[in-house]
């Protein structure tokens, strides 16, 4: 029986991929590749027909040669991968070994028999392109948070797999110190270069605290000024946020940044430059001095 | 696994790959038709690849050796060579074929792999993590797989120590440190370094450096190998439907209005 594979080393993504797989399945069984017993258990109840659990890997990427071997033997109809850096490496190596295409950060996945269509952004988010793949297996790294996990059902079988040593020697993993919660936040207050001093981040922090949100920033604030951890910057090469409310303080709105906030429900921009791209890309734009507006706003909100 | 006493080549040889891309800052979208307007756009070396070249140059500055800049593109990519060489590589290799205009990541990786086999022994290949036009984030990784060498992706720090390459990868949940024997390939993040701005002297010196042009056939590939696996059906300006309401007035009026909007969205 033909199969659709899903591969991710994080549980939330694995469950999203199972939902995507269900959406395109036409009688194929769905096989989930997981990297922990907990993820395997969750996948087995939420959409998979068979779960493989890689055991004893130092790094998830070390599974790749085994996946290549099995993919060549099984030739799945489609292989959907998560969009973490680890999963992107696994996906690209697998695609190269199978000599097939790989759509990166795909969304709007559609199937027409053996043809698959997916959209993705190019040119830093300026354009959207629809791409078609006709050769088997179809491979895509799916953009995150585009599907809801399926409801829990009965468990399917879980098999463990072990793999040989990798040619990349693992030395250590230093977990992030600062925990960054902007991706899951309901409200994101984002600071850009319009904030003139590091101390003034306090304005953003107070606003975020009042609204039960988190503070993010644009790339230069993290990478050039180092005022915030790199995990806090929003944009095509940083974080993607989907809050109910996004408030930009002194954010000009480069296309690369806008790509990271595209799916926010409401966007409010406060910036002194009326020609800044964010003014046109906002639901509500306030052109003015944020150093006057934000303190008055905090006052109005009773913060 | 025992590490060899020496690298693969006598003097370290680094191949830095780059892509000649449309400068996205020059691109416009027609407001009505959503068509992409490229007529005023200039080309540039993809930003991420400037960091790749810089990474290669810094590596050989540390341990000696040379950098070869490698690109594959249409005849237009020839215009990139001087810029690439002014950034520090000792020589450049260009694989030229008009079919590269339609290349996807699978094709580009195959062509680069063919060119590298032609170049011969090397120690390290450096690629940007993605390109500033497509940003598919896979050519470098695919290349490593095709050449059957260790791949370290998304690197933001790299060093050579006793012929072992040690790299730090910036992942979502932290920094992963790994080591590999050479030859190996790394794909680098933009924050690995600050790419140099070439001096006039470096620009002048660039025109004296050797440049090799290869055909796809030289790389052991046929036209069939240049057939993309991913077909682009359409390209349209991305639309973001927004209300675009300007909130005007003096500060207190603006603040009152925006506070009401905020209160409608979130309870605070």
XYZ file of C-alpha atoms in Angstrom:
571
model
C 0.000 0.000 0.000
C 1.339 3.421 -0.861
C 2.222 5.847 1.877
C 2.571 9.463 2.890
C 5.409 10.224 5.279
C 5.636 13.003 7.830
C 8.897 13.865 9.590
C 9.473 16.243 12.501
C 11.522 16.295 15.683
C 8.989 18.445 17.524
C 5.595 17.209 18.591
C 3.543 20.280 17.700
C 4.897 20.261 14.139
C 4.525 16.507 13.779
C 0.826 16.803 14.658
C 0.366 19.650 12.172
C 2.028 17.580 9.467
C -0.305 14.677 10.196
C -3.231 17.034 9.602
C -1.685 18.193 6.302
C -1.111 14.571 5.312
C -4.727 13.681 6.079
C -5.757 16.575 3.864
C -3.949 15.208 0.804
C -4.307 11.477 1.415
C -6.283 9.537 -1.186
C -6.312 6.177 0.485
C -2.609 6.149 1.353
C -1.567 5.166 4.846
C 0.198 7.857 6.853
C 3.555 7.103 8.385
C 5.022 9.395 11.058
C 8.753 9.523 11.837
C 9.355 10.725 15.379
C 12.297 11.224 17.685
C 10.918 10.715 21.185
C 8.582 8.246 22.836
C 6.165 11.072 23.764
C 5.986 12.355 20.188
C 5.514 8.813 18.888
C 2.657 8.274 21.333
C 0.950 11.557 20.343
C 1.342 10.862 16.627
C -0.047 7.347 17.035
C -3.307 8.804 18.395
C -3.615 11.828 16.120
C -3.633 10.754 12.519
C -0.818 8.282 11.892
C -1.415 4.728 10.680
C 2.102 3.695 11.630
C 4.702 5.488 13.726
C 8.432 4.949 13.677
C 10.398 6.191 16.631
C 14.127 6.768 16.149
C 15.875 5.679 19.298
C 19.206 6.699 20.705
C 20.097 9.408 18.202
C 22.525 12.089 19.332
C 20.984 14.429 16.762
C 17.747 13.991 14.760
C 19.698 14.630 11.534
C 21.549 11.353 12.124
C 18.428 9.524 10.917
C 18.839 10.766 7.362
C 20.757 7.858 5.816
C 18.233 5.395 7.224
C 15.347 7.501 5.863
C 17.007 7.592 2.443
C 17.362 3.825 2.415
C 13.732 3.302 3.363
C 12.377 6.019 1.058
C 14.169 4.434 -1.895
C 12.611 1.080 -1.028
C 9.099 2.338 -0.239
C 8.804 5.316 -2.612
C 6.149 7.209 -0.632
C 3.689 9.333 -2.613
C 4.596 12.383 -0.542
C 7.013 13.318 2.238
C 6.115 16.312 4.414
C 8.706 17.736 6.769
C 8.700 20.259 9.605
C 10.222 23.693 9.172
C 12.840 23.638 11.915
C 16.449 23.922 10.777
C 17.073 20.293 11.684
C 14.069 19.116 9.673
C 15.074 21.340 6.752
C 18.476 19.649 6.676
C 16.913 16.192 6.785
C 14.465 17.177 4.017
C 17.101 18.650 1.705
C 19.433 15.665 2.074
C 16.577 13.255 1.474
C 15.434 15.227 -1.595
C 18.978 15.263 -3.011
C 19.413 11.535 -2.490
C 16.048 10.789 -4.121
C 16.700 13.382 -6.866
C 13.355 15.069 -6.346
C 12.158 18.618 -5.797
C 11.548 20.107 -2.374
C 9.228 23.024 -1.747
C 10.435 25.020 1.240
C 7.966 26.713 3.611
C 5.036 25.620 1.476
C 1.401 26.426 2.173
C -1.950 25.980 0.365
C -0.990 22.432 -0.446
C -3.204 20.875 -3.138
C -3.230 17.533 -4.851
C -4.501 16.595 -8.262
C -3.866 12.881 -8.678
C -0.110 12.520 -8.798
C 0.457 16.266 -9.182
C 1.015 18.415 -6.151
C 0.729 22.180 -5.955
C 1.984 24.406 -3.203
C 2.450 28.126 -2.699
C 5.480 29.768 -1.161
C 6.882 33.255 -0.730
C 9.894 34.477 -2.683
C 11.896 37.711 -2.863
C 11.750 38.193 0.877
C 7.966 37.878 0.923
C 7.309 40.385 -1.882
C 5.797 37.722 -4.122
C 3.959 34.469 -3.787
C 4.619 31.703 -6.269
C 2.583 28.607 -7.021
C 4.788 25.629 -7.724
C 3.995 22.250 -9.168
C 5.748 18.943 -8.703
C 4.842 15.918 -10.778
C 7.522 13.379 -9.875
C 7.198 11.021 -6.938
C 7.716 11.440 -4.048
C 6.419 14.976 -3.662
C 8.456 16.669 -0.930
C 7.721 19.808 1.037
C 8.838 21.549 4.172
C 5.510 22.884 5.381
C 5.178 26.383 6.828
C 4.241 26.193 10.507
C 0.860 26.799 12.113
C -1.175 26.290 8.970
C -3.094 23.272 10.271
C -4.848 22.229 13.456
C -3.849 18.874 14.969
C -6.399 16.126 14.402
C -8.644 14.891 17.209
C -7.374 12.045 19.350
C -8.395 8.578 18.271
C -7.225 5.065 18.921
C -3.499 4.378 18.881
C -1.750 2.874 15.886
C 1.367 0.684 16.198
C 4.727 2.273 17.092
C 7.981 0.667 15.952
C 11.401 1.682 17.130
C 14.296 2.161 14.720
C 17.963 2.494 15.512
C 20.548 3.924 13.148
C 24.294 3.732 12.622
C 26.747 6.457 13.687
C 26.858 9.708 11.797
C 29.869 11.370 10.175
C 29.093 14.514 12.176
C 30.362 14.289 15.747
C 28.031 15.822 18.314
C 29.915 17.853 20.934
C 27.226 19.689 22.897
C 23.913 21.513 22.787
C 23.749 24.778 24.695
C 20.035 25.502 25.207
C 18.842 29.079 24.759
C 19.164 31.097 27.956
C 16.449 33.602 27.293
C 13.157 31.900 26.655
C 11.353 33.677 23.915
C 7.608 33.344 23.717
C 6.712 35.707 20.910
C 5.659 32.901 18.576
C 2.787 31.829 20.773
C 1.897 35.276 22.103
C -1.563 36.784 21.716
C -0.130 40.289 21.593
C 3.282 41.201 20.196
C 4.798 44.627 20.741
C 7.646 44.971 18.278
C 10.450 47.510 18.508
C 12.373 48.800 15.515
C 15.113 51.301 14.864
C 12.736 54.149 15.696
C 13.520 53.383 19.350
C 16.603 55.467 19.988
C 18.015 54.049 23.231
C 18.200 50.612 24.762
C 16.575 51.883 27.989
C 13.522 52.865 25.972
C 12.710 49.201 25.400
C 11.041 49.648 28.770
C 8.178 51.451 27.011
C 7.582 48.368 24.863
C 7.907 46.062 27.855
C 5.350 48.020 29.848
C 2.909 48.059 26.939
C 3.358 44.334 26.366
C 2.949 43.576 30.074
C -0.257 45.593 30.222
C -1.676 43.731 27.215
C -0.487 40.306 28.378
C 1.873 40.118 25.409
C 5.520 39.704 24.541
C 8.150 42.021 23.120
C 9.797 41.232 19.793
C 12.042 43.288 17.578
C 13.269 43.807 14.039
C 16.473 42.221 12.828
C 18.816 45.223 13.296
C 17.699 45.643 16.913
C 18.845 42.073 17.646
C 21.701 41.528 15.219
C 23.324 44.956 14.956
C 22.447 46.638 18.241
C 22.184 43.437 20.331
C 19.511 45.045 22.490
C 17.405 41.892 22.364
C 18.245 38.190 21.933
C 18.373 36.942 18.357
C 15.422 34.673 19.122
C 13.297 37.794 19.508
C 13.600 39.137 16.013
C 10.680 38.779 13.662
C 11.047 38.351 9.928
C 11.610 35.942 7.113
C 14.902 34.655 8.537
C 13.748 35.039 12.146
C 10.491 34.318 13.909
C 7.048 34.243 12.353
C 4.307 35.548 14.627
C 0.552 35.261 14.366
C -0.825 37.305 17.244
C -4.316 38.739 17.594
C -2.650 42.140 17.916
C 0.723 43.341 16.664
C 1.910 46.809 17.635
C 5.002 48.149 15.857
C 6.899 50.890 17.672
C 9.321 52.656 15.366
C 9.222 49.726 12.940
C 9.689 50.843 9.337
C 8.366 47.596 7.875
C 10.946 46.171 5.498
C 9.415 43.445 3.372
C 11.481 40.804 5.199
C 9.967 41.928 8.499
C 6.429 42.151 7.116
C 6.713 38.520 6.025
C 7.047 37.550 9.652
C 3.894 39.400 10.751
C 1.740 38.732 7.704
C -0.731 36.513 9.531
C -1.305 38.816 12.487
C -5.010 39.547 12.940
C -4.666 43.284 13.578
C -1.587 45.404 12.947
C -1.100 48.778 14.601
C 1.903 50.845 13.542
C 3.331 53.818 15.386
C 6.095 55.546 13.456
C 7.157 59.081 12.730
C 7.821 58.464 9.034
C 4.586 58.591 7.057
C 6.357 57.011 4.062
C 7.486 53.958 6.027
C 6.202 50.786 4.324
C 4.517 49.647 7.532
C 2.071 52.543 7.370
C 0.457 51.008 4.284
C 0.686 47.507 5.670
C -1.081 48.293 8.924
C -4.728 48.184 9.878
C -4.253 51.288 11.989
C -1.357 53.680 11.521
C -0.357 56.477 13.849
C 2.126 58.845 12.289
C 3.859 60.669 15.074
C 6.459 60.662 17.808
C 6.296 57.345 19.630
C 7.964 58.991 22.628
C 4.832 61.110 23.053
C 2.283 58.536 21.901
C 3.391 55.468 23.848
C 3.616 57.082 27.318
C 0.194 58.679 26.739
C -1.163 55.311 25.593
C 0.199 53.573 28.690
C -1.513 56.226 30.732
C -4.796 55.819 28.855
C -4.670 52.042 29.347
C -3.962 52.517 33.034
C -0.542 50.894 32.904
C 36.639 7.806 14.829
C 40.295 8.853 14.476
C 40.914 12.235 12.889
C 43.555 12.391 10.161
C 46.698 14.375 10.894
C 46.289 16.442 7.759
C 43.587 18.009 5.702
C 42.707 16.666 2.293
C 44.899 19.095 0.391
C 48.378 20.370 1.272
C 47.251 23.956 1.582
C 43.705 24.420 2.669
C 41.386 24.773 -0.283
C 38.004 26.335 0.350
C 35.254 26.578 -2.238
C 32.757 29.367 -1.585
C 29.572 29.108 -3.655
C 27.427 32.075 -4.503
C 24.376 33.036 -6.533
C 23.956 36.094 -8.754
C 20.441 37.310 -7.974
C 18.070 40.171 -8.708
C 18.381 42.793 -6.011
C 15.046 42.476 -4.227
C 15.282 46.128 -3.174
C 14.796 47.099 -6.848
C 11.783 44.886 -7.405
C 8.314 46.332 -7.691
C 4.872 44.838 -7.969
C 2.230 46.321 -10.247
C -0.582 47.337 -7.928
C -3.352 46.305 -10.333
C -2.108 43.156 -12.027
C 0.145 42.051 -9.128
C 2.777 41.331 -11.785
C 6.404 41.368 -10.663
C 8.310 44.199 -12.355
C 11.987 43.379 -12.750
C 12.974 45.802 -15.519
C 14.629 48.299 -13.174
C 16.295 45.663 -11.030
C 20.043 45.256 -10.876
C 21.799 42.042 -9.994
C 23.943 41.417 -6.942
C 25.729 38.628 -5.136
C 23.103 37.164 -2.831
C 23.552 38.687 0.617
C 23.835 35.330 2.356
C 26.557 34.285 -0.051
C 28.617 37.373 0.745
C 28.835 35.945 4.252
C 29.797 32.562 2.764
C 32.653 34.104 0.778
C 33.754 36.098 3.819
C 33.688 32.935 5.944
C 35.919 31.138 3.445
C 38.333 34.050 3.269
C 38.559 34.307 7.055
C 39.227 30.563 7.324
C 42.209 30.721 4.966
C 43.427 33.883 6.665
C 43.628 31.803 9.838
C 45.217 28.622 8.540
C 46.599 29.484 5.096
C 45.427 28.327 1.706
C 43.062 29.771 -0.836
C 39.419 30.319 -1.649
C 37.826 29.490 -4.987
C 34.600 31.348 -5.696
C 32.111 29.171 -7.579
C 28.855 30.122 -9.214
C 26.484 28.646 -11.783
C 24.215 30.805 -13.866
C 23.322 32.213 -17.242
C 25.816 34.361 -19.197
C 24.602 37.275 -17.057
C 26.370 35.705 -14.059
C 29.671 36.647 -15.669
C 29.055 40.141 -14.357
C 29.400 38.825 -10.818
C 32.980 37.604 -11.105
C 34.788 40.844 -10.377
C 32.678 41.575 -7.315
C 33.191 38.023 -6.036
C 36.960 38.140 -6.540
C 37.296 41.557 -4.904
C 35.948 39.940 -1.739
C 39.094 37.844 -1.294
C 38.972 34.582 -3.298
C 42.106 33.775 -5.317
C 40.208 32.519 -8.352
C 36.706 32.059 -9.693
C 34.887 29.292 -11.514
C 31.687 29.975 -13.458
C 29.435 27.283 -14.856
C 27.549 28.982 -17.640
C 24.383 27.729 -19.255
C 21.228 29.551 -20.325
C 19.142 26.721 -18.827
C 20.340 27.865 -15.390
C 17.715 30.595 -15.700
C 15.075 27.926 -14.935
C 17.161 25.970 -12.441
C 15.591 24.884 -9.160
C 17.550 23.868 -6.078
C 17.917 20.286 -7.314
C 19.485 21.431 -10.592
C 21.742 24.036 -8.988
C 23.085 21.515 -6.483
C 23.798 18.991 -9.252
C 25.622 21.563 -11.374
C 27.701 22.789 -8.437
C 28.512 19.187 -7.480
C 29.665 18.517 -11.042
C 31.817 21.650 -11.052
C 33.392 20.729 -7.723
C 34.248 17.226 -8.949
C 35.918 18.925 -11.904
C 37.825 21.318 -9.628
C 39.226 18.305 -7.765
C 40.443 17.999 -4.174
C 39.124 20.497 -1.640
C 38.835 20.780 2.116
C 35.811 22.902 2.878
C 32.812 24.099 0.879
C 30.950 27.117 2.191
C 27.456 28.108 1.047
C 24.967 30.655 2.321
C 22.038 29.084 4.197
C 19.702 30.270 1.435
C 19.548 32.797 -1.380
C 18.043 36.252 -1.070
C 15.691 35.637 -4.013
C 14.282 32.117 -3.557
C 15.447 31.357 -0.015
C 14.776 27.646 -0.436
C 17.556 26.930 2.079
C 18.611 23.686 0.462
C 21.275 24.025 -2.218
C 24.258 23.769 0.138
C 22.738 20.859 2.048
C 21.860 19.014 -1.170
C 25.377 19.642 -2.453
C 26.907 17.950 0.586
C 24.626 14.960 0.140
C 25.478 14.640 -3.574
C 29.215 14.839 -2.825
C 28.779 12.359 0.049
C 30.565 14.569 2.561
C 29.512 15.650 6.064
C 27.024 18.540 6.096
C 26.809 21.157 8.836
C 23.896 23.486 8.171
C 22.919 26.857 9.676
C 26.348 27.649 11.105
C 27.089 30.904 12.905
C 30.599 30.128 14.159
C 33.350 28.006 12.674
C 36.966 27.221 13.495
C 39.716 24.838 12.406
C 41.519 22.991 15.164
C 44.105 20.312 14.361
C 42.502 19.697 10.979
C 39.111 19.199 12.549
C 36.346 21.601 11.653
C 34.330 22.655 14.670
C 31.135 24.553 14.044
C 28.295 26.048 16.021
C 24.815 25.799 14.561
C 22.152 28.236 15.629
C 19.015 26.159 16.039
C 15.574 27.071 17.361
C 16.270 25.737 20.845
C 19.932 26.565 21.263
C 23.441 26.343 19.908
C 24.634 22.930 18.771
C 28.371 22.332 18.590
C 29.610 19.651 16.190
C 32.894 18.496 14.672
C 33.691 16.890 11.342
C 36.665 15.594 9.443
C 37.456 17.211 6.129
C 36.331 17.461 3.434
C 33.015 18.879 4.602
C 30.409 21.463 3.694
C 28.933 24.176 5.859
C 25.976 26.463 5.178
C 26.317 29.741 7.043
C 23.874 32.164 8.644
C 24.139 35.900 7.972
C 25.298 36.624 11.522
C 28.448 34.487 11.172
C 30.413 37.556 10.091
C 30.148 40.951 8.538
C 30.998 40.665 4.861
C 33.736 43.098 3.910
C 33.161 46.002 1.585
C 35.930 45.611 -1.017
C 38.506 48.392 -1.155
C 39.497 50.043 -4.426
C 42.775 48.111 -4.289
C 40.917 44.816 -3.890
C 38.589 45.703 -6.757
C 41.545 46.494 -9.012
C 43.379 43.323 -7.998
C 40.255 41.273 -8.749
C 40.539 41.799 -12.503
C 43.968 40.108 -12.503
C 42.794 36.925 -10.821
C 42.230 33.759 -12.871
C 38.695 32.892 -13.965
C 37.653 29.522 -15.345
C 34.477 29.037 -17.348
C 32.888 25.609 -17.481
C 30.011 24.236 -19.478
C 27.433 21.862 -18.093
C 29.065 19.122 -20.169
C 32.420 19.886 -18.493
C 30.643 19.146 -15.223
C 29.597 15.714 -16.503
C 25.937 16.685 -16.898
C 23.485 16.590 -19.766
C 20.608 18.931 -20.589
C 18.275 16.395 -18.992
C 20.039 16.975 -15.678
C 19.105 20.646 -16.001
C 15.398 19.904 -16.104
C 13.906 21.397 -12.915
C 11.863 19.174 -10.608
C 9.791 22.055 -9.288
C 7.801 23.989 -11.871
C 6.852 27.557 -11.201
C 3.286 28.114 -12.413
C 2.871 31.724 -11.361
C 4.521 34.615 -9.552
C 2.309 37.333 -8.123
C 2.777 40.194 -5.694
C 1.845 39.005 -2.217
C -1.191 40.797 -0.924
C -1.774 41.632 2.676
C -5.368 42.754 3.128
C -5.265 45.499 5.726
C -7.693 48.202 6.758
C -5.104 50.948 6.248
C -6.826 53.374 8.577
C -4.826 56.471 9.459
C -5.433 57.596 13.015
C -5.007 61.327 13.080
C -5.318 64.258 15.413
C -3.230 65.442 18.339
C -1.559 62.944 20.614
C -4.429 62.627 23.078
C -6.989 62.109 20.307
C -4.825 59.493 18.600
C -4.184 57.701 21.863
C -7.846 57.595 22.786
C -8.793 56.087 19.446
C -6.020 53.510 19.472
C -6.770 52.569 23.076
C -10.345 51.790 22.059
C -9.122 49.632 19.176
C -6.728 47.790 21.475
C -9.454 47.210 24.055
C -11.657 45.692 21.351
C -8.921 43.182 20.451
C -7.664 42.237 23.892
C -9.052 42.535 27.366
C -6.754 44.643 29.471
